[in-house]
Short mmCIF file of C-alpha atoms and ligand atoms in Angstrom, two decimals:
data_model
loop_
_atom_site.label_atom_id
_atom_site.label_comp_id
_atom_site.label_asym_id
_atom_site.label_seq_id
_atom_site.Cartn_x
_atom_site.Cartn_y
_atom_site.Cartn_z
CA UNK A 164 -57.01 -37.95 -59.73
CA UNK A 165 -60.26 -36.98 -58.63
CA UNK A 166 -63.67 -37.34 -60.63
CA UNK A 167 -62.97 -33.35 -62.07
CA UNK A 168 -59.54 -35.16 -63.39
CA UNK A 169 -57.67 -32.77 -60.78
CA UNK A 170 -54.29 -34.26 -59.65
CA UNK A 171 -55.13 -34.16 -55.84
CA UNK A 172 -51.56 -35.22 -54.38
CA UNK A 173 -51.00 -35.63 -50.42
CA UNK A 174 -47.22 -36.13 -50.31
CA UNK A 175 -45.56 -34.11 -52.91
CA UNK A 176 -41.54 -34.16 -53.25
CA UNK A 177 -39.57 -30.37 -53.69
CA UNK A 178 -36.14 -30.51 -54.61
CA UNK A 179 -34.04 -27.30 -54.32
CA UNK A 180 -36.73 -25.80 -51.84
CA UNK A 181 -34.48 -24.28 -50.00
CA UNK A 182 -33.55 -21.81 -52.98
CA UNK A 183 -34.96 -18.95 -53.85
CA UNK A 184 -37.98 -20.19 -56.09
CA UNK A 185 -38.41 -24.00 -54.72
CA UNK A 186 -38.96 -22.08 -51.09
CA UNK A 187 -41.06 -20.12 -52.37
CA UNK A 188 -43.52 -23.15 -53.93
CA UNK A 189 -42.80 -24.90 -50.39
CA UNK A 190 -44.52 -21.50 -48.43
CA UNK A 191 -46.99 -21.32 -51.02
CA UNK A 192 -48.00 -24.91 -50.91
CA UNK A 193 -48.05 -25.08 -46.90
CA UNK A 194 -50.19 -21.69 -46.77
CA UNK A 195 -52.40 -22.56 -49.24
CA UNK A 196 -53.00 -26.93 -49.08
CA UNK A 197 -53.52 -27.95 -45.75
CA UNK A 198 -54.00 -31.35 -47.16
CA UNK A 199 -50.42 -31.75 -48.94
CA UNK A 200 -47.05 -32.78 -47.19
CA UNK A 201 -43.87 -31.84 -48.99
CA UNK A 202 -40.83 -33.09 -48.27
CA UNK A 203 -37.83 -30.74 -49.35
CA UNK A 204 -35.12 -32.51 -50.75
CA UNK A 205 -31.89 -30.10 -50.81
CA UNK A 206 -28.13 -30.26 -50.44
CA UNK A 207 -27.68 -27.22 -48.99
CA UNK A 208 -24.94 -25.57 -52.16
CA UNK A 209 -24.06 -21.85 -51.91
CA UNK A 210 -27.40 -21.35 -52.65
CA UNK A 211 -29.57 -23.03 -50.70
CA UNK A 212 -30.89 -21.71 -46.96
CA UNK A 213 -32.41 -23.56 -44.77
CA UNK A 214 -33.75 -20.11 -43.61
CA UNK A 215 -35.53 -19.50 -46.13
CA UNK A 216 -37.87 -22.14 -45.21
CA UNK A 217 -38.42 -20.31 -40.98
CA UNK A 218 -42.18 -20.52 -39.86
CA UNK A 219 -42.93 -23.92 -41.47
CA UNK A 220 -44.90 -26.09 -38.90
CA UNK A 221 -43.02 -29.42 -38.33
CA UNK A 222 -45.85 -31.63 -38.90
CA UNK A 223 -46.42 -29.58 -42.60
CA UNK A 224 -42.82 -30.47 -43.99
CA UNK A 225 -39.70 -33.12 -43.94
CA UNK A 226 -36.53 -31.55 -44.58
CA UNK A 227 -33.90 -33.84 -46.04
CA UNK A 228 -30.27 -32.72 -46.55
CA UNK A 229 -29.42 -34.53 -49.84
CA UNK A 230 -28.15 -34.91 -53.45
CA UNK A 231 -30.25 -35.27 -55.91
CA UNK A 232 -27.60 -37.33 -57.88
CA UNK A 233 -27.99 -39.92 -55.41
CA UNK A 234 -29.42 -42.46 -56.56
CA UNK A 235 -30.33 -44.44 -54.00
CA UNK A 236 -32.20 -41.68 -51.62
CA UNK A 237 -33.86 -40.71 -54.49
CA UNK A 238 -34.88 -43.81 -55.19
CA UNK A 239 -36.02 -44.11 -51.21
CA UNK A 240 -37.81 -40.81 -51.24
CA UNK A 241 -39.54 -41.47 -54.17
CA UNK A 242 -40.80 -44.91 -53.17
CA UNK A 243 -43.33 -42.74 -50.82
CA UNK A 244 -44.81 -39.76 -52.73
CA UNK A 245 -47.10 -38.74 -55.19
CA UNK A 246 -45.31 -36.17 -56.91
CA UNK A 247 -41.66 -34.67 -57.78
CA UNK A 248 -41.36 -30.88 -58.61
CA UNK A 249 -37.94 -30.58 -59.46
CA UNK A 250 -36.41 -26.96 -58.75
CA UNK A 251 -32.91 -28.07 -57.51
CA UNK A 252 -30.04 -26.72 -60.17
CA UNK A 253 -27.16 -24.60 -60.25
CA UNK A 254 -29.22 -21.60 -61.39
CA UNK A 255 -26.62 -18.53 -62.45
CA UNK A 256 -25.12 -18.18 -66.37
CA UNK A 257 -22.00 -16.53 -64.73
CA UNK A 258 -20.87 -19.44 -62.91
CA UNK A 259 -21.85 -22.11 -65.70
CA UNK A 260 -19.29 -19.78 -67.74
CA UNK A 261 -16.84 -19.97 -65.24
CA UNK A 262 -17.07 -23.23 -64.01
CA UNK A 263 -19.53 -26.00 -66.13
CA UNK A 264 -18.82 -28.91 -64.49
CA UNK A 265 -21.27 -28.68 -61.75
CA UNK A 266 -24.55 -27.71 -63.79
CA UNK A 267 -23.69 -30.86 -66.27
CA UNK A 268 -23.85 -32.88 -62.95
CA UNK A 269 -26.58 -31.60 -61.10
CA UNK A 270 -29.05 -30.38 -63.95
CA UNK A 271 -28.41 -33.01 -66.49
CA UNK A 272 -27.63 -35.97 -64.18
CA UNK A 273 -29.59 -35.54 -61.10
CA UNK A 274 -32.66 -34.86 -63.56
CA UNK A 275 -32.04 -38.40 -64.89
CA UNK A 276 -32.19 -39.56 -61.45
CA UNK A 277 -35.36 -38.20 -60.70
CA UNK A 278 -36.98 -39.38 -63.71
CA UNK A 279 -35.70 -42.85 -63.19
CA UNK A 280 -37.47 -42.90 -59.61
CA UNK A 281 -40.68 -41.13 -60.67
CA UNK A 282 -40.32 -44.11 -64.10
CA UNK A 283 -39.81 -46.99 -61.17
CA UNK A 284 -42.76 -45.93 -59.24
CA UNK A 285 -44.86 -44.31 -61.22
CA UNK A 286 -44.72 -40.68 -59.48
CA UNK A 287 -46.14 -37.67 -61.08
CA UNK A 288 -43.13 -35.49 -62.24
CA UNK A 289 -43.21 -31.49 -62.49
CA UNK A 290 -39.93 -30.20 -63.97
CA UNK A 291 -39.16 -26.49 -63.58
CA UNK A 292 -37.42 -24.81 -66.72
CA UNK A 293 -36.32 -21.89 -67.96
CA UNK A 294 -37.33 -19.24 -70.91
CA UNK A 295 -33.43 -19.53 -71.60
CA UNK A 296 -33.71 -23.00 -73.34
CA UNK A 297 -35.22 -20.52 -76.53
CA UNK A 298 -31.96 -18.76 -76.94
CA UNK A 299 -32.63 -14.99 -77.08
CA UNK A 300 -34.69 -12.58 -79.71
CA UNK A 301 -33.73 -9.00 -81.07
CA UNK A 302 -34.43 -6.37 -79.56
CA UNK A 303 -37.01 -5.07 -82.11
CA UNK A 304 -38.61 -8.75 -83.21
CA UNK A 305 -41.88 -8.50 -82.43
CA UNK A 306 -41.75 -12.16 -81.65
CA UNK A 307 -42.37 -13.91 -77.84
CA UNK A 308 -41.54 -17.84 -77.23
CA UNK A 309 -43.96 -19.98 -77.20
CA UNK A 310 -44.43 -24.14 -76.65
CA UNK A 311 -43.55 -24.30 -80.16
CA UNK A 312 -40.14 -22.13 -80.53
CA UNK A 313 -37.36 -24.65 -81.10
CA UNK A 314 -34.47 -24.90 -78.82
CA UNK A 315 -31.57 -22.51 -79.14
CA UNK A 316 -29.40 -22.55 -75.72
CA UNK A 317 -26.80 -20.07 -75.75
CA UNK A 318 -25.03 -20.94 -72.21
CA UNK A 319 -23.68 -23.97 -70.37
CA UNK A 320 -26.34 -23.00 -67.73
CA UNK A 321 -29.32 -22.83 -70.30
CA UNK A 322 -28.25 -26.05 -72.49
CA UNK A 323 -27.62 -27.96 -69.91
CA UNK A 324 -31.76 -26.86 -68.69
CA UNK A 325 -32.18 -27.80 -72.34
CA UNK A 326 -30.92 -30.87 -71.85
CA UNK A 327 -32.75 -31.64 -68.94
CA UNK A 328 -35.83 -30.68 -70.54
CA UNK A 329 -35.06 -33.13 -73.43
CA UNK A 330 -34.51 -36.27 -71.08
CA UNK A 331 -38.40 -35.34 -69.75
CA UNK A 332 -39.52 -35.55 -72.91
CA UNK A 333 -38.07 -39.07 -74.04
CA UNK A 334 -38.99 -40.00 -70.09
CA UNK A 335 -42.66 -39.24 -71.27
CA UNK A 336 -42.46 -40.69 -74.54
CA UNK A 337 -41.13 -44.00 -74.09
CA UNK A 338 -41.14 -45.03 -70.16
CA UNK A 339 -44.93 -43.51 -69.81
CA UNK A 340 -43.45 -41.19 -67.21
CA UNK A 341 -46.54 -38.79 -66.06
CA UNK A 342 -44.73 -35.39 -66.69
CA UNK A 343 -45.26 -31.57 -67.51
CA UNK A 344 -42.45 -28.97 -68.04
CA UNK A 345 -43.26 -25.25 -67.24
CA UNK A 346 -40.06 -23.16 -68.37
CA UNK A 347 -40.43 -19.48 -67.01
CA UNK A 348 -39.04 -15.70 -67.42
CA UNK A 349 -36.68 -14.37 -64.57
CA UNK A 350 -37.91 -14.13 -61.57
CA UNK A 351 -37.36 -11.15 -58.84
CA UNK A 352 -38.61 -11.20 -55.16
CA UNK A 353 -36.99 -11.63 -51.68
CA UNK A 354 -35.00 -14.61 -50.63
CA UNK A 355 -33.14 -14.39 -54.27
CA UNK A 356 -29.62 -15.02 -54.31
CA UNK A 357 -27.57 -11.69 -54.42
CA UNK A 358 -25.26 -13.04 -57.23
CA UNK A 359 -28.51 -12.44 -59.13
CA UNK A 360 -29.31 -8.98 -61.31
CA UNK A 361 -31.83 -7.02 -59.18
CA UNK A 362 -30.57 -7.97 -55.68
CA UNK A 363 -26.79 -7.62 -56.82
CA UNK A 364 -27.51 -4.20 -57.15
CA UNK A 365 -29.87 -3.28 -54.10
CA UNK A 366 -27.25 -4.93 -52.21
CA UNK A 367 -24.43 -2.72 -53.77
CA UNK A 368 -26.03 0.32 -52.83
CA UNK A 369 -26.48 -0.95 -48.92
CA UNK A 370 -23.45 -1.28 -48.77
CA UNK A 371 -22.01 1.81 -50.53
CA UNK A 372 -20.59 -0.21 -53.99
CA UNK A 373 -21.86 1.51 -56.65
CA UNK A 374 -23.99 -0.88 -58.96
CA UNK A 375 -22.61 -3.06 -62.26
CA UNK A 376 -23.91 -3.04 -65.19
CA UNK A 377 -22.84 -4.94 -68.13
CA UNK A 378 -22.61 -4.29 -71.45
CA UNK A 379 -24.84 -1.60 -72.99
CA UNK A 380 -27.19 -2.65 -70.54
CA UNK A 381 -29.97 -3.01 -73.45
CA UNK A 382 -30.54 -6.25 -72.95
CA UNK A 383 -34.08 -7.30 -72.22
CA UNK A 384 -35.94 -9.78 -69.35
CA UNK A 385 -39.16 -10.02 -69.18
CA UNK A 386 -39.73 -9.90 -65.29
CA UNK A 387 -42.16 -11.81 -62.90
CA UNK A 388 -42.76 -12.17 -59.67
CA UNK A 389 -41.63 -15.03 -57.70
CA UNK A 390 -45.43 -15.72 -55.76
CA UNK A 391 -46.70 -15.56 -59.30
CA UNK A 392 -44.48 -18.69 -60.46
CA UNK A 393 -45.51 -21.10 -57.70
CA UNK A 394 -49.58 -20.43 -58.41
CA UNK A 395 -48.58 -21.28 -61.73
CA UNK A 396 -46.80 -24.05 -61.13
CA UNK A 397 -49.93 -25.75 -58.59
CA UNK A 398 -52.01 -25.14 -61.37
CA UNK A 399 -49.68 -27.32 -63.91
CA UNK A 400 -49.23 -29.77 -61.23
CA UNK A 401 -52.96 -30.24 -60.35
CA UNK A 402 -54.39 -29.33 -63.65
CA UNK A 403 -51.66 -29.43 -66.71
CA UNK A 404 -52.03 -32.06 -69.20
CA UNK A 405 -49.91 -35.13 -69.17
CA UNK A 406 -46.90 -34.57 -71.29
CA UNK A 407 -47.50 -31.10 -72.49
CA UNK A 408 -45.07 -27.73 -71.55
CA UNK A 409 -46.21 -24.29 -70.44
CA UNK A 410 -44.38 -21.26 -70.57
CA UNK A 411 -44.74 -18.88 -67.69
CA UNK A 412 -44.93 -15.39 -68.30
CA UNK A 413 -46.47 -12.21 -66.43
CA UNK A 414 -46.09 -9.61 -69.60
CA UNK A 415 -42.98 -8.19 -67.68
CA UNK A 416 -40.32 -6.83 -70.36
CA UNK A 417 -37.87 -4.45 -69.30
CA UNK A 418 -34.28 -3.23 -70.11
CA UNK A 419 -31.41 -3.86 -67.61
CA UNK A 420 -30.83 -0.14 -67.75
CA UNK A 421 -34.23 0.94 -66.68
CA UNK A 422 -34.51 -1.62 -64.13
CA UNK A 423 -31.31 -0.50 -62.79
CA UNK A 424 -32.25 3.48 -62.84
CA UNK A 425 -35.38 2.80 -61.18
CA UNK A 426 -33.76 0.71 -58.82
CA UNK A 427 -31.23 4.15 -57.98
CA UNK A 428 -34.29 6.33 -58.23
CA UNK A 429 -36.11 4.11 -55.48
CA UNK A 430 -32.54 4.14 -53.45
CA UNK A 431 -32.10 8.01 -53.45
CA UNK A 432 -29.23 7.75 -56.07
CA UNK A 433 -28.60 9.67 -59.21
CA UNK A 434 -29.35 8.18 -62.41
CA UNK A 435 -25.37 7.78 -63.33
CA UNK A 436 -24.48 6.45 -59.87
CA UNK A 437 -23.21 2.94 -61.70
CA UNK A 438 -20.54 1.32 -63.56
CA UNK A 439 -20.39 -0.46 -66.94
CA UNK A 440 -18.77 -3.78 -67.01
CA UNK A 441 -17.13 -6.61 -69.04
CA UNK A 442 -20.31 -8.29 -70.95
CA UNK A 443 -20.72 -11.57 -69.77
CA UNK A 444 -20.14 -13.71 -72.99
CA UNK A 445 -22.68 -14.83 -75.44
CA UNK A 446 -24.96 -12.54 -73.27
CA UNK A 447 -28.53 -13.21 -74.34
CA UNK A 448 -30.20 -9.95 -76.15
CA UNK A 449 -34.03 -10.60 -75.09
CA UNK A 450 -36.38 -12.94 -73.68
CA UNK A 451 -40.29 -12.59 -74.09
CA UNK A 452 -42.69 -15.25 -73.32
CA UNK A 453 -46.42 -15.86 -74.39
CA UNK A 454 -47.87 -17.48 -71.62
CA UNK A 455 -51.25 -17.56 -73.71
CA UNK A 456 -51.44 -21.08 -73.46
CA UNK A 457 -51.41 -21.39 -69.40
CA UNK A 458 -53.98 -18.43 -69.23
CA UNK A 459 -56.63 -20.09 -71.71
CA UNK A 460 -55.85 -23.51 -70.75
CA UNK A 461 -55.49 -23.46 -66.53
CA UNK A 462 -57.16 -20.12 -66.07
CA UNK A 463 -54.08 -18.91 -64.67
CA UNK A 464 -53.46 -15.27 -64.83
CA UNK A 465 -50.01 -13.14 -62.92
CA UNK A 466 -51.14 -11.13 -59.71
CA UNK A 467 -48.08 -8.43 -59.25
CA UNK A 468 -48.54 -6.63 -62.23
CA UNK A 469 -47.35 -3.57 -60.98
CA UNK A 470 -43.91 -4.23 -60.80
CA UNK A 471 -42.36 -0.59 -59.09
CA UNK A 472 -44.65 -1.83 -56.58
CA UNK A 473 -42.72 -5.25 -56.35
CA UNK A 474 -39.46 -3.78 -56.93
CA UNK A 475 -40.49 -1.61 -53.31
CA UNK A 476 -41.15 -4.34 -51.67
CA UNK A 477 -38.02 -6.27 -52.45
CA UNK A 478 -35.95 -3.12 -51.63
CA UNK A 479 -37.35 -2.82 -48.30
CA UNK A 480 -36.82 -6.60 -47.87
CA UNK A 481 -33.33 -6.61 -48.56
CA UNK A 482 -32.97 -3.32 -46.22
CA UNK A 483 -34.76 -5.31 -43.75
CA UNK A 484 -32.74 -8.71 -43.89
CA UNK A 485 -29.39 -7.42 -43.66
CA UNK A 486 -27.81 -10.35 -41.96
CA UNK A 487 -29.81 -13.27 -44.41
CA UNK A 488 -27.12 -11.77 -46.72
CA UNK A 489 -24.20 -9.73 -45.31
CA UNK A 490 -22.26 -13.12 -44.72
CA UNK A 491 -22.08 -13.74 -48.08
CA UNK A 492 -21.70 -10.42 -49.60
CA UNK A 493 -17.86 -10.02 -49.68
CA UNK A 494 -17.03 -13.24 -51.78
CA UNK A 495 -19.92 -12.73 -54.22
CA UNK A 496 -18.48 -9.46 -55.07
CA UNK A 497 -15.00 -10.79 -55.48
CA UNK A 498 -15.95 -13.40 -57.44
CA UNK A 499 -17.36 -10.47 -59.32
CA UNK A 500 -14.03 -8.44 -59.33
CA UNK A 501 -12.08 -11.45 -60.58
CA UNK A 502 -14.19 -11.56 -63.57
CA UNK A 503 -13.92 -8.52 -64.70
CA UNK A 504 -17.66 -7.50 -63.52
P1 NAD B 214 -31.31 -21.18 -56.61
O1 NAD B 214 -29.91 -21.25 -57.11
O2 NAD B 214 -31.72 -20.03 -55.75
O3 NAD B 214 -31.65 -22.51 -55.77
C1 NAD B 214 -31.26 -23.78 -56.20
C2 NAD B 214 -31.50 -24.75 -55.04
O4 NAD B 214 -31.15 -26.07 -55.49
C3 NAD B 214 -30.63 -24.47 -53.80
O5 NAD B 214 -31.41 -24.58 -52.63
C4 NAD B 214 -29.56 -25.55 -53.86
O6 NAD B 214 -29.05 -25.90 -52.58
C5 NAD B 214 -30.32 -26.69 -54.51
N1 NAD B 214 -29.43 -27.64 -55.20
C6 NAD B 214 -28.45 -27.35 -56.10
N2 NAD B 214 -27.82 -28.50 -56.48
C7 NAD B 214 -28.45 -29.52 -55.85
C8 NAD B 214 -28.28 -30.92 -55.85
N3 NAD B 214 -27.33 -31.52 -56.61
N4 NAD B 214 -29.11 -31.68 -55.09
C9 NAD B 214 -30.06 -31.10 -54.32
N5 NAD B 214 -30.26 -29.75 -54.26
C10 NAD B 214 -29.46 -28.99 -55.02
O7 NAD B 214 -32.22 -21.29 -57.90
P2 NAD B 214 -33.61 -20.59 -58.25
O8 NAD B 214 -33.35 -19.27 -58.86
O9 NAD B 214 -34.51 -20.72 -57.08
O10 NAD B 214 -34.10 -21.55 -59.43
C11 NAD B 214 -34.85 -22.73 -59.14
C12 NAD B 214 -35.25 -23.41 -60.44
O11 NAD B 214 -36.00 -22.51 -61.24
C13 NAD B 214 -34.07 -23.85 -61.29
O12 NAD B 214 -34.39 -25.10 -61.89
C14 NAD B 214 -33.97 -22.77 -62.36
O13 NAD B 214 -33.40 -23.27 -63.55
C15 NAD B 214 -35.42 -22.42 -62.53
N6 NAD B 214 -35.71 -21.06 -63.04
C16 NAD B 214 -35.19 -19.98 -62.40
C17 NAD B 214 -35.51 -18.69 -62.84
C18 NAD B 214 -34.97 -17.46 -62.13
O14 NAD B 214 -35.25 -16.36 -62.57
N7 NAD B 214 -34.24 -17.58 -61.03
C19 NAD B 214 -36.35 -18.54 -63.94
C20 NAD B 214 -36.86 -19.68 -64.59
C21 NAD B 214 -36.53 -20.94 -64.11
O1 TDX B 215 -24.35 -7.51 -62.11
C1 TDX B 215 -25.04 -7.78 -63.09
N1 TDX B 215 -25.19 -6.85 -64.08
C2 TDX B 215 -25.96 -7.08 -65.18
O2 TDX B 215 -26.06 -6.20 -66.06
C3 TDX B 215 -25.72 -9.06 -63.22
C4 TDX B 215 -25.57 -10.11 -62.15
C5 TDX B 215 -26.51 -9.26 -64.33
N2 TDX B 215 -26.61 -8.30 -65.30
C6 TDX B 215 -27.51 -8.54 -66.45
C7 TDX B 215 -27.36 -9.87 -67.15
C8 TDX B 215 -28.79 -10.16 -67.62
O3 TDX B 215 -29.03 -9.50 -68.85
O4 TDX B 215 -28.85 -8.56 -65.89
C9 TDX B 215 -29.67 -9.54 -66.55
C10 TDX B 215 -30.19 -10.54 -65.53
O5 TDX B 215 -29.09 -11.30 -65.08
P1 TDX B 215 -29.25 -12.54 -64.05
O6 TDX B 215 -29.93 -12.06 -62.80
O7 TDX B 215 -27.94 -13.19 -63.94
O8 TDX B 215 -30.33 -13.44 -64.80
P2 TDX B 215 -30.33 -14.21 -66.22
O9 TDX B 215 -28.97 -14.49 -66.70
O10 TDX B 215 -31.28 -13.46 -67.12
O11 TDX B 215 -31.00 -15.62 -65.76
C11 TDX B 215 -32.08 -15.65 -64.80
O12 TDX B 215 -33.32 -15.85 -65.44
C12 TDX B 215 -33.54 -17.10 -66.05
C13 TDX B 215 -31.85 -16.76 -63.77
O13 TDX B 215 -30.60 -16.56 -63.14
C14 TDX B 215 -31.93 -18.12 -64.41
O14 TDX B 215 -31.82 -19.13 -63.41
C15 TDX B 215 -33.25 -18.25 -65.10
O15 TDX B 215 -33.29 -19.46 -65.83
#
């Protein structure tokens, strides 16, 4: 703390920074703090990419190939920083409905481990979170989430987030544990994993597959951009009270069907060129947040509000970065197929 009562860390911890969010904090950290040294912890699943964090100077960052379930480097990593901010999960609702096991183990359990470390040595804690820990709202509710919605998880993904969010809060409450939670809308940018909605389908078209959507594709997400997650996330770090949770939100709501014919429109397709798909199970109707809290509190406000503009940008990126993606393009899709979407 400095005399302002700014959080001024030197050495901050990033688990899952080589995913598509955490490496985004990691650039945005190393760009913007010369002061700060982060350490990525990461064990390198399906979705991590050491690529993703190119250009860092060596001096700026330690890379460490690791679980975050073990207990031990935690424990070791932890014994010399100032802060966590904990982004490491298994991120995608499909694959928590296909296969649990692994978000119970890495989201529920490797949060405990983290909190036990940061408890031990008295680290500040940042734990990322999701909108999805609210359950969803009707399509004409006029209602958005706030701090003070109560929890309604509707997938093993988002209740096992839930969870995780829960153990921060007793972590606070009865070890002293110096923690905020920030739980955020989707996020769209480059970098994101192509099992994910928007770059699923940019990917499709590259590569002549004609998009999926599923459902009546009236579901609703209320979109941000990537860059404006990690300034939000500095500013909870540096600024956010002890103990309290901020939703992050840029105002973003949008249908999966007009995100989808815009996405065609920007591609040179026809407005039909798709299919409809199986609906994934217990498929969340909408998500909203009301980030009024952040703004008024940390001053915090989104930059890429035009998001056709952002949704150009991560076309061209995806055109651009053919091979960051082609390798894995294949099994994601028959994963896909085998499911029915
Ligand atoms: P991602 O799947 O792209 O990346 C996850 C990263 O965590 C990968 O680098 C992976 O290797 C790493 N990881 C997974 N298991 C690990 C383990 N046991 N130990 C160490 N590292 C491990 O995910 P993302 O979309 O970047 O999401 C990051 C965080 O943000 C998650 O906590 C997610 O719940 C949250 N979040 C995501 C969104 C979104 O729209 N993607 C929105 C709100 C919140
Ligand atoms: O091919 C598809 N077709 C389709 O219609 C895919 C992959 C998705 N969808 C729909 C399902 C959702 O309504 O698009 C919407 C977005 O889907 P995802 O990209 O899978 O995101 P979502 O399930 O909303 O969760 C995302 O935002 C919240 C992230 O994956 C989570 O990690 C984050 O917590």
């Amino acid at each position: 703390m400095n005399d302002t009562g700014e959080f001024k860390p030197k050495r901050i911890i990033v688990t899952g920074g080589a995913g598509f969010i955490g490496s985004n904090f990691v650039h945005y950290v190393v760009d913007n703090h010369p002061d700060v040294h982060v350490t990525v912890l990461d064990a390198l699943t399906y979705a991590g990419n050491k690529e993703n964090l190119a250009g860092i100077p060596e001096d700026r960052m330690t890379f460490v190939h690791g679980d975050i379930c073990d207990a031990e480097l935690v424990d070791k990593l932890a014994s010399d920083t100032d802060a966590i901010v904990h982004y490491a999960a298994e991120s995608h609702n499909d694959n928590s409905i296909a296969n649990p096991e692994p978000f119970l183990r890495t989201n529920v359990e490797g949060t405990y481990r983290l909190l036990e470390a940061a408890r031990k040595y008295g680290v500040r804690y940042h734990h990322i979170s999701t909108d999805e820990v609210y359950g969803d709202l009707a399509l004409d509710d006029p209602a958005r989430f706030t701090e003070e919605t109560p929890y309604r998880p509707s997938s093993p993904y988002s209740s096992t987030k839930a969870a995780s969010d829960m153990l921060v809060r007793a972590w606070h409450r009865t070890f002293g544990v110096k923690a905020t939670i920030s739980n955020c809308s989707n996020n769209y940018g480059p970098y994101q994993h192509i099992e994910k909605f928007i770059p699923r389908q940019i990917t499709n078209i590259l590569c002549g597959i004609r998009p999926k959507l599923y459902g009546d594709g009236l579901n609703v997400r209320d979109w941000i951009h990537t860059d404006d997650h990690s300034r939000a996330v500095w500013v909870i770090l540096t600024k956010g009270r002890i103990g309290e949770t901020y939703l992050i939100g840029a105002d973003g709501e949008k249908n999966n069907i007009d995100v989808l014919r815009s996405i065609l429109e920007r591609m040179g397709k026809s407005a039909d060129d798709f299919d409809w798909v199986r609906d994934r199970p217990g498929h969340d109707r909408r998500y909203a947040i009301d980030s009024t809290k952040l703004r008024r509190e940390l001053g915090w406000t989104p930059i890429h509000t035009d998001f056709a503009a952002g949704l150009d940008a991560t076309i061209e990126w995806y055109a651009n970065n053919r091979t960051w993606w082609e390798g894995v393009k294949a099994a994601t899709e028959a994963k896909y197929a085998a499911q029915g979407q």
